[in-house]
Tab-separated table of C-alpha atoms and ligand atoms in Angstrom:
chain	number	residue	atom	x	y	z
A	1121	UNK	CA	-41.569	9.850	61.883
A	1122	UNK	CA	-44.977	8.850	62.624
A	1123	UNK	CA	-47.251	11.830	61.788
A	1124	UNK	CA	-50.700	12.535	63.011
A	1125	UNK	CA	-53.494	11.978	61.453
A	1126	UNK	CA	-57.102	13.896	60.384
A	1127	UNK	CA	-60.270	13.157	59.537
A	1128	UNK	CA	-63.356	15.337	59.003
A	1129	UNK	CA	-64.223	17.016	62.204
A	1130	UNK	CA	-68.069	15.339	62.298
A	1131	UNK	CA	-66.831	11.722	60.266
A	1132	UNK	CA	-63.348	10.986	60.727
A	1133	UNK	CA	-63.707	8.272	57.861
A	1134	UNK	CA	-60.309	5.765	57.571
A	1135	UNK	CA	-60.689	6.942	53.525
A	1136	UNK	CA	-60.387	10.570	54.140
A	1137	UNK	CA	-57.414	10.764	56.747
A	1138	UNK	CA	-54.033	12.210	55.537
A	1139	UNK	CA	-50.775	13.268	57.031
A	1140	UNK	CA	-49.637	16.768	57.985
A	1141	UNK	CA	-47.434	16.270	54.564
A	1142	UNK	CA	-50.254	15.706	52.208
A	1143	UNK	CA	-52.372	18.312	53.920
A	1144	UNK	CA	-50.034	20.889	53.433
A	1145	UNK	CA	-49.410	20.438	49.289
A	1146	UNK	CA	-53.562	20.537	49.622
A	1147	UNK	CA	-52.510	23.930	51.598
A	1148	UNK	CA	-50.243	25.196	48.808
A	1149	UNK	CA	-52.527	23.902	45.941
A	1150	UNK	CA	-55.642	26.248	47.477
A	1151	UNK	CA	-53.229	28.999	47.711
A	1152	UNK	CA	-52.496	28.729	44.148
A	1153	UNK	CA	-55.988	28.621	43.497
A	1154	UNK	CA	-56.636	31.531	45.226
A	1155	UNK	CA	-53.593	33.441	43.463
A	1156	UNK	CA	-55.186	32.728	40.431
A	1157	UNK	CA	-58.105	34.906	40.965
A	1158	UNK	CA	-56.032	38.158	42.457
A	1159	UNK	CA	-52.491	39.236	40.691
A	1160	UNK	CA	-49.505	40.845	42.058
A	1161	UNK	CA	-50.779	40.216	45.997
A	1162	UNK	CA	-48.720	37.301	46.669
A	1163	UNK	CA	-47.781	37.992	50.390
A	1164	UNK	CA	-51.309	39.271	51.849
A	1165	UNK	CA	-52.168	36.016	50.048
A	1166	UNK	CA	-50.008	33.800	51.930
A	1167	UNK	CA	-50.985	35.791	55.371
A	1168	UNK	CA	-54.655	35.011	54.751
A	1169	UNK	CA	-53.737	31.262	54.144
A	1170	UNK	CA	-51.555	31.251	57.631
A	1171	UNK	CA	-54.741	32.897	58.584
A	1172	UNK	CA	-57.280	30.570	57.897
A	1173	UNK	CA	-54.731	27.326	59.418
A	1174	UNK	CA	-54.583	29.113	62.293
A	1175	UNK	CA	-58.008	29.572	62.803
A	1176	UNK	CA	-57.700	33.899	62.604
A	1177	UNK	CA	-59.590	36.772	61.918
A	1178	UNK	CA	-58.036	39.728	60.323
A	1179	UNK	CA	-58.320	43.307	59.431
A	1180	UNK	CA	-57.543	44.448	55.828
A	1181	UNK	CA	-56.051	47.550	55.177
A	1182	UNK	CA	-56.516	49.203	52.030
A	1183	UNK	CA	-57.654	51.291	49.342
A	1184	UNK	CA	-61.140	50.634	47.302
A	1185	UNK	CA	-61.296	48.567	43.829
A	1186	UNK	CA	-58.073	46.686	44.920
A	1187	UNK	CA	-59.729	43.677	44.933
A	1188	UNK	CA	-60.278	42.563	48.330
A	1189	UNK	CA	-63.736	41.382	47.532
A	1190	UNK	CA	-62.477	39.289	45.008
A	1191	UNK	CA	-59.655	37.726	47.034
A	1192	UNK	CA	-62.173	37.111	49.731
A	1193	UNK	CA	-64.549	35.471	47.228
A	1194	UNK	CA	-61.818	33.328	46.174
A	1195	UNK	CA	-60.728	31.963	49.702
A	1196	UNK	CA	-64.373	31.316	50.252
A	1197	UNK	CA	-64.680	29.541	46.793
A	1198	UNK	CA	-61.223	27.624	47.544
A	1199	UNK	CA	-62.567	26.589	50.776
A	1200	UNK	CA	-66.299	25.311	49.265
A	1201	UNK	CA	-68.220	27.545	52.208
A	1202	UNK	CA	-70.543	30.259	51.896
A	1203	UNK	CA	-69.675	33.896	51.768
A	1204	UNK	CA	-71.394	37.088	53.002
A	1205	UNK	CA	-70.657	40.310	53.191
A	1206	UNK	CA	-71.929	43.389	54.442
A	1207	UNK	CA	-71.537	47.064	54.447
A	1208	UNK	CA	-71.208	49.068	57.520
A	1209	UNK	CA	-73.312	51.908	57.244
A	1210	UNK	CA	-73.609	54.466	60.277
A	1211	UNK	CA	-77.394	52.826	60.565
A	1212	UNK	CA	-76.768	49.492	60.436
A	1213	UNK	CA	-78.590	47.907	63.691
A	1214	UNK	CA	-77.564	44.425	65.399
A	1215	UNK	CA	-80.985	43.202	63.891
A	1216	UNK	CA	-80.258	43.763	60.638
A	1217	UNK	CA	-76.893	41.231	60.452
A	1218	UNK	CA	-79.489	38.441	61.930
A	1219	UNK	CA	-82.614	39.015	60.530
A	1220	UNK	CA	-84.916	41.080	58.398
A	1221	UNK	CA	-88.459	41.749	57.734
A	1222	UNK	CA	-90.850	42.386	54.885
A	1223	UNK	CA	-94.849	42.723	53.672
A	1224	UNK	CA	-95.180	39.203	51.486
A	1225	UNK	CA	-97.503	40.073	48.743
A	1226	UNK	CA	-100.695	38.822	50.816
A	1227	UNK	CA	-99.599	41.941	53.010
A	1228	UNK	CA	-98.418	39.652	56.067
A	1229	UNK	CA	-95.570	40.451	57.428
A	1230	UNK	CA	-92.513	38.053	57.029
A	1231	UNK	CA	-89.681	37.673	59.085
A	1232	UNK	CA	-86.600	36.104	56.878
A	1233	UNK	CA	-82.875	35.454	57.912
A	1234	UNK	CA	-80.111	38.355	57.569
A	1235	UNK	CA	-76.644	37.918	56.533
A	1236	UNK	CA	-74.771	35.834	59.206
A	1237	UNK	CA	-77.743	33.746	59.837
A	1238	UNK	CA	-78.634	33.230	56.381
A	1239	UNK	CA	-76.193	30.407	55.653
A	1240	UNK	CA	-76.426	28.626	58.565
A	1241	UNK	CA	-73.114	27.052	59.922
A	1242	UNK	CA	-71.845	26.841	56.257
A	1243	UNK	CA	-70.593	30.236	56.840
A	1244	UNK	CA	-66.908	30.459	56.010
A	1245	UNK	CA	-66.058	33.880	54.923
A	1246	UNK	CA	-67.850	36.879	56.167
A	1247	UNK	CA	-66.253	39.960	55.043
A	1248	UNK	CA	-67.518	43.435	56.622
A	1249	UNK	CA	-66.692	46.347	54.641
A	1250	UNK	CA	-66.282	49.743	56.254
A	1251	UNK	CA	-66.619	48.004	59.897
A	1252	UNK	CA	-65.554	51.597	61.212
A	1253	UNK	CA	-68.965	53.116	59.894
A	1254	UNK	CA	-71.006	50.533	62.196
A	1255	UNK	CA	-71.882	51.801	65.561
A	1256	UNK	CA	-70.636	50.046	68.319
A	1257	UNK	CA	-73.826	48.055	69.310
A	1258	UNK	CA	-72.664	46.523	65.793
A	1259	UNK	CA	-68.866	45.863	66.623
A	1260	UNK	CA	-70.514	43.987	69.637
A	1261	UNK	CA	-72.229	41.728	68.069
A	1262	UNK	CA	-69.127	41.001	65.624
A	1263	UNK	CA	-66.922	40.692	69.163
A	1264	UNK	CA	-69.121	37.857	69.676
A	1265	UNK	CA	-69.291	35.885	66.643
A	1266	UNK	CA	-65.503	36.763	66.323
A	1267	UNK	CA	-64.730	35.500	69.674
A	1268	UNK	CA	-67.475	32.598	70.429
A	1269	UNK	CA	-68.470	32.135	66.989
A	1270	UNK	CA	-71.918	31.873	67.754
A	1271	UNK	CA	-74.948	34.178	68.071
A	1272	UNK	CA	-78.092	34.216	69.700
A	1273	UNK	CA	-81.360	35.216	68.057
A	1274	UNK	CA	-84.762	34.250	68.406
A	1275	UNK	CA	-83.751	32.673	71.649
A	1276	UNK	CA	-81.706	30.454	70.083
A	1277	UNK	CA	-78.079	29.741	69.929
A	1278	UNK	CA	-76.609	29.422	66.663
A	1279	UNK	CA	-73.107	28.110	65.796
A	1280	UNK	CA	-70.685	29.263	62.753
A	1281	UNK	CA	-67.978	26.945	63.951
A	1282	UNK	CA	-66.243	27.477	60.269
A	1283	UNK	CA	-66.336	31.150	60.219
A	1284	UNK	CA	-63.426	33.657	59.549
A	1285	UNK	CA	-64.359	37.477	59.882
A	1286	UNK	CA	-62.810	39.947	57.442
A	1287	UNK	CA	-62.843	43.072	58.358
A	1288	UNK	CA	-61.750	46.438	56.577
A	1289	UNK	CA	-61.785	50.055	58.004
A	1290	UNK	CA	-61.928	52.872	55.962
A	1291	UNK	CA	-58.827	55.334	56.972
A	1292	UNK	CA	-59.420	58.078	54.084
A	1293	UNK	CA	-63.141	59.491	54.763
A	1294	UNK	CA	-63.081	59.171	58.664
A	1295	UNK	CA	-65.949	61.597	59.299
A	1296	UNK	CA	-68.897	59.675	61.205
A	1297	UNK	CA	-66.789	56.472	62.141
A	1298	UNK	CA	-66.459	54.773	65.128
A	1299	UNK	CA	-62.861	53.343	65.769
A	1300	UNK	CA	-62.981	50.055	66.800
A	1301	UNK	CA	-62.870	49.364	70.372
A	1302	UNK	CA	-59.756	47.453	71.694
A	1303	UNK	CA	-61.200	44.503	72.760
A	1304	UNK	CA	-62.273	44.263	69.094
A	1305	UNK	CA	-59.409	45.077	67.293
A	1306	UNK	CA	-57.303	42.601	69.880
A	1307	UNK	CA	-59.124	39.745	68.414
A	1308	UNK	CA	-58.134	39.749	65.104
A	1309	UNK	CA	-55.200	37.780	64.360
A	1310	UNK	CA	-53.613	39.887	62.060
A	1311	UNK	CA	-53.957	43.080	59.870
A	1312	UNK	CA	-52.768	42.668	56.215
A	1313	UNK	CA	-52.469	45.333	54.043
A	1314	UNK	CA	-53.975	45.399	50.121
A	1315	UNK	CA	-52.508	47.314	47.654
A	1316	UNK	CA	-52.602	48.336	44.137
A	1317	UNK	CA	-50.075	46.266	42.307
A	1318	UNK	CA	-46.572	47.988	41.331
A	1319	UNK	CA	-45.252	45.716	38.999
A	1320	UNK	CA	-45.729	46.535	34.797
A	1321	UNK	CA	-47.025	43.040	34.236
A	1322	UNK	CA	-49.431	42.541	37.255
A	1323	UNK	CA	-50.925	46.365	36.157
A	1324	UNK	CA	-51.010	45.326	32.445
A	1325	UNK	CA	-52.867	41.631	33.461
A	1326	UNK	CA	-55.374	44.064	35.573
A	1327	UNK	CA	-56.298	46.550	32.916
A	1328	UNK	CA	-55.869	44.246	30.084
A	1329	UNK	CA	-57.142	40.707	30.604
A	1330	UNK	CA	-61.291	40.641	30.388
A	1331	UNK	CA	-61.209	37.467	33.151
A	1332	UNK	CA	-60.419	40.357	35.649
A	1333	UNK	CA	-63.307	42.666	34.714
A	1334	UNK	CA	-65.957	39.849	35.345
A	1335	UNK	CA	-65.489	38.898	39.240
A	1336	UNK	CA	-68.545	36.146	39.151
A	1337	UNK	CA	-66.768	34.570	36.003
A	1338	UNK	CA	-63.025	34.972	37.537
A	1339	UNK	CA	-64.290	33.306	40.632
A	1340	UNK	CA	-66.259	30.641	39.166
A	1341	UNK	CA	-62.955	29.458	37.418
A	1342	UNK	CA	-61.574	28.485	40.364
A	1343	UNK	CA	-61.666	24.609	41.331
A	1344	UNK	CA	-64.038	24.626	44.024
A	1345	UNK	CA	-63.279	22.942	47.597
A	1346	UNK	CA	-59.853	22.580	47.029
A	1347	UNK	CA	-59.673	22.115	50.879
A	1348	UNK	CA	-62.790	21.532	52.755
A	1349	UNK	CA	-63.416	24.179	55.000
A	1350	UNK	CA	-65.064	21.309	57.501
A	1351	UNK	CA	-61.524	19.726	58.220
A	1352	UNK	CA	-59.748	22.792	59.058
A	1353	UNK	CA	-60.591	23.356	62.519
A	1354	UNK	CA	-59.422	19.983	63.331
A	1355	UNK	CA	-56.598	20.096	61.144
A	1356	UNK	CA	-55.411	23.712	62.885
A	1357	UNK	CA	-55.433	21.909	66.022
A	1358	UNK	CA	-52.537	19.020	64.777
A	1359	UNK	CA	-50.641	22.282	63.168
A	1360	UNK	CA	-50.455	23.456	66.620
A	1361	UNK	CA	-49.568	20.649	68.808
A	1362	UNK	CA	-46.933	18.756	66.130
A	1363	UNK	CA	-45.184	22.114	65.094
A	1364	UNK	CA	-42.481	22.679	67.463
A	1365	UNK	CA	-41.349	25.890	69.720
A	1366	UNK	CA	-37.818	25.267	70.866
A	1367	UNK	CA	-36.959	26.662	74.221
A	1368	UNK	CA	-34.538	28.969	72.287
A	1369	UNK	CA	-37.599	30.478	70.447
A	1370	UNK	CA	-39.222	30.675	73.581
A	1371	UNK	CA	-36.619	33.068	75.264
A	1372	UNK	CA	-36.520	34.823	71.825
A	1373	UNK	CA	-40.665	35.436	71.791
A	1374	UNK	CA	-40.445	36.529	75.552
A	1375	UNK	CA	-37.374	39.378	74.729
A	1376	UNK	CA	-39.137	40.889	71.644
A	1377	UNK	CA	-42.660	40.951	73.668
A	1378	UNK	CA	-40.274	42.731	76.585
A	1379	UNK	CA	-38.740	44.587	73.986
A	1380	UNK	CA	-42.382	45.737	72.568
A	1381	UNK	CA	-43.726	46.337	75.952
A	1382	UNK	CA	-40.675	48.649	77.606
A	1383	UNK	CA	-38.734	49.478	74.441
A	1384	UNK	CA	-36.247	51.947	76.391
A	1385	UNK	CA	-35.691	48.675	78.794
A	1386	UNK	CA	-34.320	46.820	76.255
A	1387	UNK	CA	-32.136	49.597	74.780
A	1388	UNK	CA	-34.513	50.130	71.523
A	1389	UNK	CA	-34.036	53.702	69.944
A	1390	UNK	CA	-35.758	55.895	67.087
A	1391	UNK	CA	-33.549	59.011	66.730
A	1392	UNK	CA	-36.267	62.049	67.693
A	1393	UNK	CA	-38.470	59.663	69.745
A	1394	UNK	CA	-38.776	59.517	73.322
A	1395	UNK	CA	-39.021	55.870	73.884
A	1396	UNK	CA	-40.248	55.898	77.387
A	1397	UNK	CA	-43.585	57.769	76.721
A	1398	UNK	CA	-44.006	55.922	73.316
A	1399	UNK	CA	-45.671	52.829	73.345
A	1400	UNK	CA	-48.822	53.485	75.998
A	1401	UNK	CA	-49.561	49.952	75.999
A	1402	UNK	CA	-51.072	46.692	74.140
A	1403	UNK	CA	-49.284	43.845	72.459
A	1404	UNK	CA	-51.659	41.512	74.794
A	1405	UNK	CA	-51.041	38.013	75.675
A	1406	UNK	CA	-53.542	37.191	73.411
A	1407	UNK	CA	-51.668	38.978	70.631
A	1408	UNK	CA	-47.976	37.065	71.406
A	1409	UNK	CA	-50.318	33.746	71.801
A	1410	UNK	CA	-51.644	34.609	68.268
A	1411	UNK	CA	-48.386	34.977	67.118
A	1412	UNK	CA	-47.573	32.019	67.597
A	1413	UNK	CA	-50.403	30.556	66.504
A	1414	UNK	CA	-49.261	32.018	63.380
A	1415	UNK	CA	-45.563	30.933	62.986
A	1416	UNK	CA	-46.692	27.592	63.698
A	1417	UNK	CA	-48.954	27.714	60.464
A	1418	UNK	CA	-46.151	29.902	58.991
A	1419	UNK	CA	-43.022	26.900	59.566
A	1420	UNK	CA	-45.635	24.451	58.293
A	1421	UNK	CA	-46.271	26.082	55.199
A	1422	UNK	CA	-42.768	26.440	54.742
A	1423	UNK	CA	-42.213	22.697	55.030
A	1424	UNK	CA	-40.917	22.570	58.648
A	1425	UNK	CA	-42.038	21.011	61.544
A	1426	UNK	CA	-40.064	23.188	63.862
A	1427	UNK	CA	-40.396	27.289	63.975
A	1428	UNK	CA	-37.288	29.165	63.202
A	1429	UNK	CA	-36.883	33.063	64.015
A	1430	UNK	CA	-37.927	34.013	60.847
A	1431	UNK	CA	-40.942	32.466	61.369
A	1432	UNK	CA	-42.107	34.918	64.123
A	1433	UNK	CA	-39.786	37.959	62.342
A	1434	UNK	CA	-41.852	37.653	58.944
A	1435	UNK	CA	-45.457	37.948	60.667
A	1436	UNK	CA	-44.671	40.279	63.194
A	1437	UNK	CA	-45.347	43.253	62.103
A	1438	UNK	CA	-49.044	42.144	60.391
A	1439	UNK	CA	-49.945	40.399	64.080
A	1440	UNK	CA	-48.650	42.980	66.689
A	1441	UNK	CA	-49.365	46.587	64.782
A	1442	UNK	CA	-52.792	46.491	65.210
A	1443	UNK	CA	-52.858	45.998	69.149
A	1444	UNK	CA	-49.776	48.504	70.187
A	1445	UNK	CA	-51.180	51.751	71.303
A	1446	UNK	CA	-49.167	55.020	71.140
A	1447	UNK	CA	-49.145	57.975	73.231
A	1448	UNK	CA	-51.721	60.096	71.146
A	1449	UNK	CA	-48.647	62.701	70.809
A	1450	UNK	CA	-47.056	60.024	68.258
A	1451	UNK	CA	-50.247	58.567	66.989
A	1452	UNK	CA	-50.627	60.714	63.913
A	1453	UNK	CA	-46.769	59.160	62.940
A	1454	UNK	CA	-48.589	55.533	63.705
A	1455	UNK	CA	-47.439	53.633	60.678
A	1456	UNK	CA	-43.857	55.206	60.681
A	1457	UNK	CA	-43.218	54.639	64.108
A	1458	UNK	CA	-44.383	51.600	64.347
A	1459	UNK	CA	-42.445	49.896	61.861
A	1460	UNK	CA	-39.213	51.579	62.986
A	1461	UNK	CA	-39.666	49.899	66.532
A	1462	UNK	CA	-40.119	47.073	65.271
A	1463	UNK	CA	-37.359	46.815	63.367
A	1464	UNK	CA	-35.111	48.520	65.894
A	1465	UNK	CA	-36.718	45.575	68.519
A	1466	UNK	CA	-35.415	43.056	65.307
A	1467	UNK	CA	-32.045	44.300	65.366
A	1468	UNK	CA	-31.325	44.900	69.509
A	1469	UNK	CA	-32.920	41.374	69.994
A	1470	UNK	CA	-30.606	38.760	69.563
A	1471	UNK	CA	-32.038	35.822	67.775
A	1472	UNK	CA	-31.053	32.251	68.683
B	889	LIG	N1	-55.069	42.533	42.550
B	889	LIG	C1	-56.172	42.239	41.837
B	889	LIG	N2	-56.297	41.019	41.279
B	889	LIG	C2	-57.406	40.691	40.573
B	889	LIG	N3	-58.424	41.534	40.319
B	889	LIG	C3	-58.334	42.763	40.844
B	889	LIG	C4	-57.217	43.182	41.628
B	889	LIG	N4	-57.407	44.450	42.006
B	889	LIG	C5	-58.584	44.825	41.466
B	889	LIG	N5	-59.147	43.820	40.767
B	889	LIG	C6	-60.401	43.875	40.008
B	889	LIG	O1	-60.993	45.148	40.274
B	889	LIG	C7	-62.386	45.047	40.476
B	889	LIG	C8	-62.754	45.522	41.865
B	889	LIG	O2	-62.297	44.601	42.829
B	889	LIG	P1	-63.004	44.352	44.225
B	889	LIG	O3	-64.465	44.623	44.142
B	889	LIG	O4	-62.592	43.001	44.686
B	889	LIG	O5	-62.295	45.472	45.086
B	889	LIG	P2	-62.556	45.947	46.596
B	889	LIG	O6	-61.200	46.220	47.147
B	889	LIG	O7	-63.396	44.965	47.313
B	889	LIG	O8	-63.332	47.295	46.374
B	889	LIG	P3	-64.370	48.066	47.362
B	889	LIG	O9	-63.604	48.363	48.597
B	889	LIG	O10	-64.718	49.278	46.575
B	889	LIG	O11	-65.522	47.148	47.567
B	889	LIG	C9	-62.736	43.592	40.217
B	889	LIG	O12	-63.145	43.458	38.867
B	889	LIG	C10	-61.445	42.844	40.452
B	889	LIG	O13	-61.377	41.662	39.689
């Protein structure tokens, strides 16, 4: 089979264009790069590598010192662009992610660039910590740049066409947050969740081994630019129009989005739940598109060129969660109930 071909998105040089085959052991070698870096988190890491071929955003869910800085410092590494991140604080203004100003020691003021204008379009990884602390003026400006990867400032437009946004809320000290609006949280591909390791030997590595107490020296191990984060937005677009959804799959996307949508419709139960009253709505187009998006990357990884129902099964849960809302009488049971309709939805659907 004839495969198609990439090149770099700017310079699509004869030299530097490789099949979907090669690309993806250059996929698998920067996820063992990254896995180097962060122990016992093999599956968040290979959701933030479908994330990146599919071109995604995501939330991270988890606890602090669990090294999500370090994982995100290691994609960015991996990938050769720059990193930034930032701490939402409840007085963080708009301003202060573009620009900032200062007294230079003649006593003139300066005006210097803030953290997403700072590295121009090398910007690869931008992680916000605490996004839920930021006021919403804040989460608007990070719709944008999510959504048209650009910002203006100083009357200028300025493009981050390599940019991924990382995102984590705090869930534990909720006082003076600000939940996310929808339209936010809809545009993140997934949400992964970051734990603290369970197994003896990945706890032992963590406590033990000095490379993990020194992040600058555990990240500048890593081989550089394994994959160059230039090629990727062309390369996500020949994931996406060689990796085949069979009509099967089709009808079998369709029924679980029904399924999601009008649970008691499709005959899903959770014993104590009143399944007509419990999902209030969500699961967007956008969000089954995303999906998608995401088994494509998902099959591809796996070797495949077509997607197969575990393809959509295993990323479910990490792409829909986030944008199904409950009736507010079931949303303190969120996580619980969740994950029970979606694996009731798993096993009323048939799958091809
Ligand atoms: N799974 C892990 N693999 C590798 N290092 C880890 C892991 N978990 C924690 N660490 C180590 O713990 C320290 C803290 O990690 P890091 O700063 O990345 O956590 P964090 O989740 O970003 O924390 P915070 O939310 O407080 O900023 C680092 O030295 C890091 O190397």
């Amino acid at each position: 089979m004839n495969r198609p071909v990439v090149g770099r998105e700017q310079d699509a040089a004869e030299s530097d264009r490789m099949d979907l085959k090669d690309w993806r052991a250059r996929a698998l070698e920067f996820e063992g790069e990254v896995g180097r870096a962060i122990v016992g988190q093999e599956r968040a890491i290979r959701l933030l590598v479908i994330a990146v071929f599919a071109r995604g955003h995501v939330l991270l869910e988890g606890d602090v010192g669990v090294g999500k800085t370090t994982l995100l410092r290691a994609v960015a590494h991996a990938l050769g662009g720059s990193y930034e991140r930032v701490e939402g604080t409840i007085d963080l203004m708009p301003s202060d992610m573009i620009y900032y100003t200062f007294l230079n020691e003649d006593g003139k003021p300066r005006v210097e660039p803030g953290p997403v204008l700072r590295h121009g379009s090398d910007l690869s990884v931008f992680f916000f910590n605490e996004i839920n602390r930021a006021r919403p003026q804040v989460h608007s400006l990070l719709l944008r740049l999510m959504a048209e990867r650009s910002i203006t400032a100083f009357n200028t437009e300025h493009f981050f066409p390599h940019v991924l946004v990382f995102a984590d809320r705090n869930r534990i000290e909720r006082e003076e947050t600000f939940e996310l609006p929808a339209a936010a949280r809809d545009r993140f591909l997934m949400e992964v969740s970051i734990g603290s390791p369970t197994d003896d030997e990945s706890r032992r590595a963590l406590l033990f081994e000095t490379r993990f107490h020194d992040v600058d020296q555990l990240i500048g191990a890593l081989k550089e630019g394994v994959i160059d984060y230039r090629q990727i937005n062309a390369l996500a677009k020949i994931i996406q129009s060689s990796v085949v959804v069979s009509p099967a799959i089709e009808k079998y996307t369709l029924d679980l989005w029904k399924a999601v949508r009008d649970p008691a419709a499709a005959n899903v139960s959770i014993p104590g739940v009143d399944m007509t009253r419990l999902v209030a709505g969500g699961a967007s187009p956008r969000g089954m598109s995303y999906l998608i998006r995401a088994a494509r990357v998902s099959a591809w990884l796996a070797g495949r060129e077509m997607v197969v129902p575990e393809d959509i099964r295993d990323i479910f849960y990490e792409c829909m969660a986030h944008r199904i809302f409950l009736s507010p009488v079931y949303e303190l049971r969120r996580e619980e109930l969740v994950r029970s309709l979606i694996d009731q939805i798993f096993a009323s659907v048939p799958a091809p």
